[in-house]
Short mmCIF file of C-alpha atoms and ligand atoms in Angstrom, two decimals:
data_model
loop_
_atom_site.label_atom_id
_atom_site.label_comp_id
_atom_site.label_asym_id
_atom_site.label_seq_id
_atom_site.Cartn_x
_atom_site.Cartn_y
_atom_site.Cartn_z
CA MET A 1 -23.78 73.60 -32.55
CA MET A 2 -20.50 71.66 -32.54
CA ASP A 3 -20.48 71.63 -28.74
CA TYR A 4 -24.25 69.81 -28.76
CA LEU A 5 -22.54 67.15 -31.37
CA LEU A 6 -19.61 66.62 -28.76
CA VAL A 7 -22.25 65.83 -25.53
CA ALA A 8 -24.46 63.87 -27.78
CA LEU A 9 -21.19 61.67 -28.84
CA ALA A 10 -19.66 61.37 -25.78
CA LEU A 11 -23.13 60.22 -24.51
CA LEU A 12 -23.52 57.74 -27.31
CA GLY A 13 -19.98 56.41 -26.13
CA VAL A 14 -21.24 56.15 -22.29
CA LEU A 15 -23.90 54.28 -23.55
CA ILE A 16 -22.13 51.65 -25.63
CA LEU A 17 -19.69 51.18 -22.82
CA ALA A 18 -22.53 50.61 -20.36
CA GLY A 19 -24.48 48.14 -22.66
CA ILE A 20 -21.05 46.27 -22.76
CA GLY A 21 -20.49 45.96 -19.42
CA LEU A 22 -23.77 44.40 -18.80
CA VAL A 23 -23.69 42.00 -21.27
CA VAL A 24 -20.03 40.69 -21.14
CA PRO A 25 -20.53 39.48 -17.32
CA ARG A 26 -23.54 37.41 -18.58
CA LEU A 27 -21.83 35.71 -21.39
CA ARG A 28 -18.99 34.65 -19.19
CA ARG A 29 -21.27 33.13 -16.65
CA ARG A 30 -22.49 30.03 -19.20
CA PRO A 31 -23.91 27.13 -17.42
CA GLU A 32 -20.98 24.70 -16.17
CA PRO A 33 -20.89 21.07 -17.27
CA PRO A 34 -22.37 18.70 -14.77
CA LEU A 35 -20.04 17.19 -12.59
CA PRO A 36 -19.33 13.54 -12.82
CA ARG A 37 -22.18 11.56 -10.32
CA THR A 38 -20.72 10.49 -6.90
CA GLU A 39 -21.63 7.71 -4.42
CA VAL A 40 -22.14 10.96 -2.06
CA ASP A 41 -24.82 12.53 -5.06
CA THR A 42 -27.03 9.33 -5.33
CA ARG A 43 -27.13 9.04 -1.34
CA ALA A 44 -28.01 12.63 -0.93
CA GLU A 45 -30.76 12.12 -3.40
CA GLU A 46 -31.62 8.99 -1.20
CA GLY A 47 -32.29 11.05 1.75
CA LEU A 48 -29.12 9.55 3.38
CA ALA A 49 -26.76 12.14 3.15
CA GLY A 50 -28.21 14.58 5.73
CA PRO A 51 -30.08 18.17 5.27
CA PRO A 52 -30.18 19.50 1.53
CA VAL A 53 -27.31 21.81 0.57
CA GLN A 54 -28.88 24.92 -0.39
CA ALA A 55 -27.95 26.23 -4.27
CA PRO A 56 -26.77 29.74 -4.06
CA GLU A 57 -29.58 32.47 -5.42
CA SER A 58 -29.41 35.42 -7.37
CA ASP A 59 -29.32 38.67 -5.27
CA LEU A 60 -33.02 39.81 -6.84
CA SER A 61 -32.64 43.37 -5.22
CA THR A 62 -29.52 44.27 -7.57
CA GLY A 63 -30.28 41.67 -10.34
CA VAL A 64 -27.11 40.62 -10.67
CA LEU A 65 -25.86 37.06 -10.21
CA VAL A 66 -23.98 36.15 -7.03
CA GLU A 67 -21.07 33.86 -7.94
CA PRO A 68 -21.05 30.46 -5.98
CA PRO A 69 -18.52 30.05 -3.93
CA VAL A 70 -15.46 27.97 -5.02
CA ILE A 71 -15.22 24.78 -2.91
CA GLU A 72 -11.76 23.70 -3.06
CA VAL A 73 -12.01 19.86 -2.80
CA PRO A 74 -8.27 18.36 -2.47
CA ALA A 75 -6.81 15.79 -4.18
CA PRO A 76 -6.79 12.56 -1.72
CA VAL A 77 -3.49 12.13 -0.31
CA VAL A 78 -2.70 8.50 0.17
CA GLU A 79 -0.47 8.05 3.28
CA VAL A 80 2.82 5.90 3.60
CA PRO A 81 2.16 3.95 6.83
CA GLU A 82 5.20 3.46 9.19
CA PRO A 83 7.13 0.34 8.86
CA THR A 84 6.28 -2.60 11.45
CA ALA A 85 9.34 -3.45 12.71
CA GLY A 86 10.35 -2.68 15.82
CA ARG A 87 6.85 -1.35 16.71
CA LEU A 88 5.95 -2.53 20.16
CA VAL A 89 9.44 -1.28 21.46
CA ARG A 90 8.64 2.18 20.16
CA LEU A 91 5.35 2.22 21.71
CA ARG A 92 6.32 0.67 25.02
CA SER A 93 5.80 3.91 26.81
CA ARG A 94 2.30 3.33 26.00
CA LEU A 95 2.68 0.89 28.64
CA SER A 96 3.30 3.19 31.43
CA ARG A 97 0.07 2.32 33.35
CA SER A 98 0.82 -1.09 33.50
CA GLN A 99 4.45 -0.59 33.88
CA ASN A 100 3.57 1.06 37.30
CA VAL A 101 2.01 -2.29 38.45
CA PHE A 102 4.81 -4.38 37.12
CA GLY A 103 8.24 -2.70 36.67
CA LYS A 104 7.80 -0.21 39.96
CA GLY A 105 5.16 -2.10 42.33
CA LEU A 106 6.40 -5.42 41.56
CA LEU A 107 10.02 -5.06 41.46
CA GLY A 108 9.55 -2.84 44.35
CA LEU A 109 8.20 -5.75 46.34
CA LEU A 110 10.62 -7.82 45.15
CA SER A 111 13.74 -6.28 46.18
CA ARG A 112 12.29 -5.64 49.84
CA ASP A 113 15.19 -6.63 52.32
CA ARG A 114 12.88 -9.52 53.51
CA LEU A 115 10.99 -11.84 51.02
CA ASP A 116 8.70 -13.21 53.95
CA GLU A 117 5.14 -14.56 53.53
CA ASP A 118 3.44 -11.15 53.57
CA VAL A 119 6.03 -9.94 50.73
CA TRP A 120 4.72 -12.63 48.26
CA GLU A 121 1.37 -12.15 49.22
CA GLU A 122 1.47 -8.38 48.43
CA ILE A 123 3.03 -9.86 45.08
CA GLU A 124 0.67 -12.16 44.58
CA ASP A 125 -2.44 -9.34 45.06
CA SER A 126 -0.65 -7.31 42.11
CA LEU A 127 -0.78 -10.06 39.89
CA ILE A 128 -4.34 -10.57 40.40
CA THR A 129 -5.12 -6.46 40.21
CA ALA A 130 -3.34 -6.58 37.18
CA ASP A 131 -5.74 -9.33 35.69
CA VAL A 132 -2.98 -11.65 35.41
CA GLY A 133 -6.09 -14.41 36.48
CA VAL A 134 -5.74 -16.66 39.51
CA ASP A 135 -4.25 -19.58 38.40
CA ALA A 136 -1.52 -18.14 36.33
CA THR A 137 -0.61 -15.76 39.35
CA ARG A 138 0.00 -18.94 41.44
CA GLU A 139 1.94 -20.71 38.63
CA ILE A 140 4.15 -17.03 38.73
CA VAL A 141 4.79 -16.51 42.44
CA ASP A 142 5.15 -20.42 43.15
CA ARG A 143 8.15 -20.76 40.43
CA LEU A 144 9.51 -17.38 41.23
CA ARG A 145 9.32 -18.17 45.06
CA GLU A 146 11.34 -21.37 44.28
CA ARG A 147 13.89 -19.86 42.22
CA THR A 148 15.01 -16.94 44.48
CA ARG A 149 14.94 -19.43 47.24
CA VAL A 150 17.33 -21.90 45.52
CA LEU A 151 19.34 -19.02 43.85
CA GLY A 152 19.50 -17.05 46.93
CA THR A 153 19.12 -13.91 44.46
CA ARG A 154 19.07 -10.71 45.89
CA SER A 155 20.21 -8.07 43.28
CA VAL A 156 17.50 -6.16 41.64
CA ALA A 157 18.78 -7.11 38.33
CA GLU A 158 18.95 -10.72 38.81
CA LEU A 159 15.20 -10.51 40.23
CA ARG A 160 13.93 -8.35 37.58
CA ALA A 161 15.48 -10.96 35.39
CA LEU A 162 13.74 -13.70 37.02
CA LEU A 163 10.48 -11.86 37.04
CA GLY A 164 10.54 -11.47 33.72
CA ALA A 165 11.39 -15.33 32.77
CA GLU A 166 8.36 -16.47 34.53
CA LEU A 167 6.32 -13.62 33.15
CA VAL A 168 7.50 -14.41 29.32
CA ASN A 169 7.04 -18.12 30.23
CA ALA A 170 3.22 -17.51 31.00
CA LEU A 171 2.63 -16.21 27.66
CA ASP A 172 3.71 -19.47 26.04
CA PRO A 173 6.71 -17.85 23.69
CA GLY A 174 6.42 -20.94 21.44
CA LEU A 175 3.23 -19.93 20.07
CA ASP A 176 2.74 -19.15 16.50
CA ARG A 177 1.99 -15.58 16.63
CA SER A 178 2.22 -15.15 12.25
CA LEU A 179 -0.70 -13.74 10.61
CA ARG A 180 -1.70 -15.66 7.40
CA THR A 181 -2.00 -12.72 5.15
CA ALA A 182 -0.24 -14.09 1.78
CA ALA A 183 -2.36 -14.98 -1.46
CA LYS A 184 -1.86 -18.49 -2.34
CA GLU A 185 -1.86 -19.44 -5.91
CA GLY A 186 -3.72 -16.00 -6.96
CA VAL A 187 -6.13 -16.26 -4.62
CA PRO A 188 -6.15 -13.55 -1.71
CA ALA A 189 -6.04 -14.47 1.89
CA VAL A 190 -9.01 -13.70 3.97
CA LEU A 191 -9.27 -12.53 7.42
CA LEU A 192 -12.24 -12.03 9.37
CA VAL A 193 -12.47 -9.51 12.33
CA VAL A 194 -14.76 -10.62 14.92
CA GLY A 195 -15.52 -9.20 18.49
CA VAL A 196 -18.34 -7.14 20.70
CA ASN A 197 -19.44 -3.83 19.96
CA GLY A 198 -16.78 -1.08 20.71
CA ALA A 199 -13.93 -3.39 21.16
CA GLY A 200 -11.98 -1.78 18.24
CA LYS A 201 -12.82 -4.00 15.31
CA THR A 202 -13.33 -1.42 12.79
CA THR A 203 -10.28 0.71 13.86
CA THR A 204 -7.76 -2.60 13.94
CA CYS A 205 -8.99 -3.63 10.13
CA GLY A 206 -7.82 0.12 9.27
CA LYS A 207 -4.69 -0.58 11.04
CA ILE A 208 -3.91 -3.74 9.84
CA ALA A 209 -4.73 -2.23 6.39
CA ARG A 210 -1.75 0.21 6.75
CA VAL A 211 0.35 -2.70 7.98
CA LEU A 212 -0.10 -4.65 5.10
CA ILE A 213 0.22 -1.90 2.76
CA ALA A 214 3.50 -0.69 4.51
CA ASP A 215 5.17 -4.27 3.63
CA GLY A 216 4.05 -3.89 0.40
CA ARG A 217 0.81 -5.90 0.06
CA SER A 218 -2.10 -4.97 -1.62
CA VAL A 219 -5.50 -5.04 0.59
CA LEU A 220 -9.01 -4.82 0.02
CA LEU A 221 -11.65 -4.18 2.78
CA GLY A 222 -15.09 -5.68 3.06
CA ALA A 223 -17.29 -3.64 5.45
CA ALA A 224 -19.79 -6.55 6.53
CA ASP A 225 -21.06 -4.49 9.49
CA THR A 226 -24.18 -3.29 7.94
CA PHE A 227 -25.95 -2.77 11.15
CA ARG A 228 -25.06 0.75 11.30
CA ALA A 229 -24.60 2.98 8.12
CA ALA A 230 -21.31 4.70 9.75
CA ALA A 231 -19.61 1.71 10.41
CA ALA A 232 -19.17 1.20 6.26
CA ASP A 233 -18.33 5.19 6.05
CA GLN A 234 -15.62 4.41 8.84
CA LEU A 235 -13.99 1.38 7.18
CA GLU A 236 -14.17 3.33 3.89
CA THR A 237 -12.12 6.19 5.88
CA TRP A 238 -9.53 4.17 6.87
CA ALA A 239 -9.08 2.21 3.49
CA GLY A 240 -9.43 5.70 1.52
CA ARG A 241 -6.10 6.81 3.71
CA VAL A 242 -4.15 4.22 2.06
CA GLY A 243 -5.75 4.09 -1.39
CA ALA A 244 -7.19 0.52 -0.48
CA GLU A 245 -10.84 -0.41 -2.03
CA THR A 246 -13.65 -0.74 0.07
CA VAL A 247 -16.57 -2.94 -0.93
CA ARG A 248 -20.13 -2.24 1.28
CA GLY A 249 -23.36 -2.83 0.72
CA PRO A 250 -26.56 -0.82 1.62
CA GLU A 251 -27.62 -0.36 4.95
CA GLY A 252 -29.53 -3.47 6.34
CA ALA A 253 -27.64 -5.72 3.56
CA ASP A 254 -27.00 -9.23 4.24
CA PRO A 255 -23.47 -8.95 6.19
CA ALA A 256 -22.92 -12.28 4.53
CA SER A 257 -23.69 -11.18 1.11
CA VAL A 258 -21.39 -8.44 1.32
CA ALA A 259 -18.71 -10.30 2.88
CA PHE A 260 -18.84 -12.81 -0.35
CA ASP A 261 -18.84 -10.13 -2.53
CA ALA A 262 -15.96 -8.15 -0.84
CA VAL A 263 -14.19 -12.01 -1.62
CA ARG A 264 -15.31 -12.27 -5.03
CA ARG A 265 -14.01 -8.65 -5.91
CA GLY A 266 -10.40 -9.30 -4.02
CA ILE A 267 -10.22 -12.44 -6.32
CA ASP A 268 -10.88 -10.47 -9.18
CA THR A 269 -8.94 -7.72 -8.36
CA GLY A 270 -6.07 -10.01 -7.69
CA VAL A 271 -5.54 -8.46 -4.22
CA ASP A 272 -3.34 -9.65 -2.05
CA THR A 273 -5.48 -9.92 1.41
CA VAL A 274 -9.17 -9.09 2.04
CA LEU A 275 -9.80 -7.88 5.39
CA VAL A 276 -13.67 -8.37 6.47
CA ASP A 277 -15.03 -6.35 9.11
CA THR A 278 -18.17 -7.24 11.07
CA ALA A 279 -20.96 -6.02 13.39
CA GLY A 280 -20.38 -6.59 16.88
CA ARG A 281 -24.26 -5.37 17.86
CA LEU A 282 -27.47 -6.76 17.20
CA GLN A 283 -30.65 -6.80 18.59
CA ASN A 284 -29.46 -10.14 20.82
CA LYS A 285 -26.55 -12.41 21.10
CA ILE A 286 -27.92 -15.18 19.43
CA GLY A 287 -28.58 -13.13 16.37
CA LEU A 288 -25.33 -12.22 15.87
CA MET A 289 -23.75 -15.46 16.69
CA ASP A 290 -26.09 -16.57 13.90
CA GLU A 291 -24.94 -13.92 11.75
CA LEU A 292 -21.40 -14.61 12.10
CA GLY A 293 -21.67 -18.33 11.69
CA LYS A 294 -23.58 -17.36 8.40
CA VAL A 295 -20.77 -15.01 7.30
CA LYS A 296 -18.08 -17.74 7.70
CA ARG A 297 -19.91 -20.23 5.67
CA VAL A 298 -20.80 -18.01 2.66
CA VAL A 299 -17.45 -16.68 2.59
CA GLU A 300 -15.95 -20.10 2.89
CA LYS A 301 -17.71 -20.85 -0.53
CA HIS A 302 -14.76 -19.05 -2.09
CA GLY A 303 -12.27 -21.12 0.16
CA PRO A 304 -10.96 -21.66 3.56
CA ILE A 305 -10.90 -18.27 5.73
CA ASP A 306 -6.96 -18.13 6.69
CA GLU A 307 -7.47 -15.87 9.77
CA THR A 308 -9.99 -15.05 12.37
CA LEU A 309 -9.12 -12.19 14.67
CA LEU A 310 -11.17 -11.75 18.02
CA VAL A 311 -10.45 -8.28 18.98
CA LEU A 312 -10.66 -7.88 22.52
CA ASP A 313 -10.84 -4.60 24.76
CA ALA A 314 -8.19 -4.86 27.29
CA THR A 315 -9.87 -2.48 29.55
CA THR A 316 -13.03 -4.77 30.20
CA GLY A 317 -10.49 -7.22 31.71
CA GLN A 318 -11.79 -10.63 32.77
CA ASN A 319 -15.69 -9.72 32.45
CA GLY A 320 -14.60 -9.85 28.51
CA LEU A 321 -13.58 -13.08 28.62
CA GLU A 322 -16.88 -14.84 29.00
CA GLN A 323 -18.35 -12.74 26.20
CA ALA A 324 -15.16 -13.66 24.18
CA ARG A 325 -15.38 -17.59 24.43
CA VAL A 326 -19.22 -17.07 22.47
CA PHE A 327 -17.21 -16.14 19.56
CA THR A 328 -14.62 -18.92 19.68
CA GLU A 329 -17.87 -21.56 19.85
CA VAL A 330 -19.32 -20.12 16.62
CA VAL A 331 -15.88 -19.06 14.37
CA ASN A 332 -12.79 -20.64 14.40
CA VAL A 333 -10.60 -17.76 15.90
CA THR A 334 -7.53 -18.32 15.14
CA GLY A 335 -5.72 -15.02 16.98
CA VAL A 336 -6.65 -12.35 19.48
CA VAL A 337 -5.99 -8.69 19.16
CA LEU A 338 -5.83 -7.03 22.27
CA THR A 339 -6.71 -3.34 21.84
CA LYS A 340 -6.23 -0.39 24.28
CA LEU A 341 -3.55 -1.64 26.16
CA ASP A 342 -2.13 1.59 26.44
CA GLY A 343 -5.59 2.58 28.64
CA THR A 344 -5.21 0.22 31.34
CA ALA A 345 -2.86 -0.58 34.03
CA LYS A 346 -3.91 -4.52 33.96
CA GLY A 347 -1.53 -5.32 31.35
CA GLY A 348 -1.69 -8.85 32.56
CA ILE A 349 -4.96 -9.43 30.94
CA VAL A 350 -2.46 -10.63 28.16
CA ILE A 351 -1.67 -13.85 29.92
CA ALA A 352 -5.59 -14.53 30.96
CA VAL A 353 -6.70 -14.20 27.97
CA GLN A 354 -4.46 -16.92 26.82
CA ARG A 355 -4.64 -19.17 28.76
CA LYS A 356 -8.33 -19.30 29.36
CA LEU A 357 -9.17 -19.14 25.32
CA GLY A 358 -5.99 -20.70 24.33
CA ILE A 359 -5.77 -18.95 21.53
CA PRO A 360 -2.54 -16.56 20.65
CA VAL A 361 -2.29 -13.06 21.29
CA LYS A 362 -0.91 -11.62 17.97
CA LEU A 363 -1.49 -8.06 17.93
CA VAL A 364 -1.65 -5.63 20.51
CA GLY A 365 -3.45 -1.87 19.92
CA LEU A 366 -1.89 0.82 21.97
CA GLY A 367 -3.74 3.83 20.90
CA GLU A 368 -6.06 5.76 18.51
CA GLY A 369 -3.50 6.75 15.91
CA PRO A 370 -3.33 4.78 12.58
CA ASP A 371 0.04 3.05 13.40
CA ASP A 372 -0.64 2.45 16.99
CA LEU A 373 -0.88 -1.25 16.16
CA ALA A 374 1.79 -3.74 17.13
CA PRO A 375 2.64 -7.40 16.21
CA PHE A 376 2.88 -9.20 20.07
CA ASP A 377 5.96 -10.24 21.40
CA PRO A 378 6.17 -12.08 24.89
CA ALA A 379 9.62 -11.02 25.76
CA GLN A 380 9.58 -7.68 24.15
CA PHE A 381 6.54 -7.16 26.14
CA VAL A 382 7.35 -8.47 29.06
CA ASP A 383 10.50 -5.90 28.75
CA ALA A 384 8.26 -3.17 28.17
CA LEU A 385 5.83 -3.81 31.17
CA LEU A 386 9.31 -4.28 33.61
CA GLY A 387 10.22 -0.73 32.05
CA SER A 388 13.76 0.77 32.12
CA GLU A 389 13.13 2.66 35.55
CA ALA A 390 12.96 -0.28 37.78
CA PRO A 391 14.40 0.70 41.60
CA GLY A 392 18.21 0.38 41.96
CA GLN A 393 18.20 -1.63 38.70
CA THR A 394 21.95 -1.95 37.51
CA ALA A 395 21.49 -4.12 34.21
N1 GTP B 1 -6.79 3.93 23.41
C1 GTP B 1 -7.20 2.96 22.21
N2 GTP B 1 -8.12 3.27 21.82
C2 GTP B 1 -8.72 2.33 20.55
C3 GTP B 1 -7.93 1.30 20.43
N3 GTP B 1 -8.29 0.81 19.42
C4 GTP B 1 -9.32 1.07 19.10
N4 GTP B 1 -9.51 2.23 19.98
C5 GTP B 1 -10.88 2.92 19.85
O1 GTP B 1 -11.89 2.69 20.22
C6 GTP B 1 -13.38 3.07 19.60
C7 GTP B 1 -14.15 1.79 19.18
O2 GTP B 1 -13.33 1.46 18.30
P1 GTP B 1 -14.12 0.96 16.78
O3 GTP B 1 -13.01 0.32 16.03
O4 GTP B 1 -15.25 1.71 16.20
O5 GTP B 1 -14.76 -0.62 17.26
P2 GTP B 1 -15.62 -1.36 16.79
O6 GTP B 1 -15.29 -2.76 17.40
O7 GTP B 1 -15.54 -1.27 15.29
O8 GTP B 1 -17.19 -0.89 17.21
P3 GTP B 1 -18.58 -1.63 16.56
O9 GTP B 1 -18.54 -1.45 15.34
O10 GTP B 1 -19.56 -0.56 17.33
O11 GTP B 1 -18.99 -2.73 17.07
C8 GTP B 1 -12.84 4.16 18.93
O12 GTP B 1 -12.99 5.61 19.61
C9 GTP B 1 -11.28 3.92 18.65
O13 GTP B 1 -10.47 4.91 18.50
C10 GTP B 1 -6.50 1.23 21.30
O14 GTP B 1 -5.57 0.38 20.71
N5 GTP B 1 -6.43 2.12 21.98
MG1 MG B 2 -17.22 -1.43 13.78
#
């Protein structure tokens, strides 16, 4: 009798424990409060964010709910960009392709035993191949010939100095290359960035934003390339890395109105600089130019644009120059950014660009990295072009 009672009690105990085991996990799995809605959510609903993400389902065969995987969203890390001082010097090795032509090639030729007609012709050819342009090449070579003759220069160090001086001279060192990026009387400076597709406009906007932020400025980016949805995302990514705000519109929105809103927002939030990225591609060139002209006019309802930067891809060489001229006719280009100088042996394009467009090169792009943009300085640039490994160089 006692045995039966004990067995019954034990069974009852087991049943109670099993009951608790089934109920408690269900109580714990209360529905979580909904997360705040983000732009990504809205875009997903609008069908813009790719295939829908499958919600985790319960495993029907066991009747046990499968916990959704916990996705850790890392807090956005705001980067501290590199200081801008001395960047061209730091990045000088990026010019290694051009260094081969200018430093090794030209200095090698100049230090030949006899500087006869053939050698001067070879020197001319090297400069033309390096995209210096025919007119500038003639001038440089004529002056160099004259000075080496008059001075009777023969040492490599002296020849390097003479060549360097002529190249610097061809780069018009007296031009104002400063960027107007400071706010005036509480109104942000406005920079418009233009150029053909793929030249590096968006990347350059991102890099400039970093430069300004490194210098203690506040920046807002305007995504006026509404032609491609990815363009605004690309700009937003750059902005996010340094904690800057981006103003964007829906895909296909009027670029001028996005640019206008960006400047409006910049005025309201009191930032120092508003950078406006534009599209490089449209159905046709006339359309693009009309659009740019409109962006300029509409933005200028807030006040004059402080700086219009034309971004040019150095690897397109002389061909890119004709396209570039069209931009200068539509917007008042105040400075050139020459990108991808790291990817070409034709560093002489800097000389040709300035000469042909009559606009100073203010910045140069020397790589895809976030801090691979440097203020352009003729003397430092020429020094980097000539390199330190000149044959037999002593100075
Ligand atoms: N090597 C090198 N690559 C660069 C440089 N600047 C930009 N790029 C690359 O060039 C490519 C095009 O850059 P984007 O900034 O997207 O060019 P974009 O002018 O905005 O192009 P669209 O918006 O299509 O008109 C990217 O892969 C960049 O990483 C540079 O100085 N050096
Ligand atoms: Mg772009």
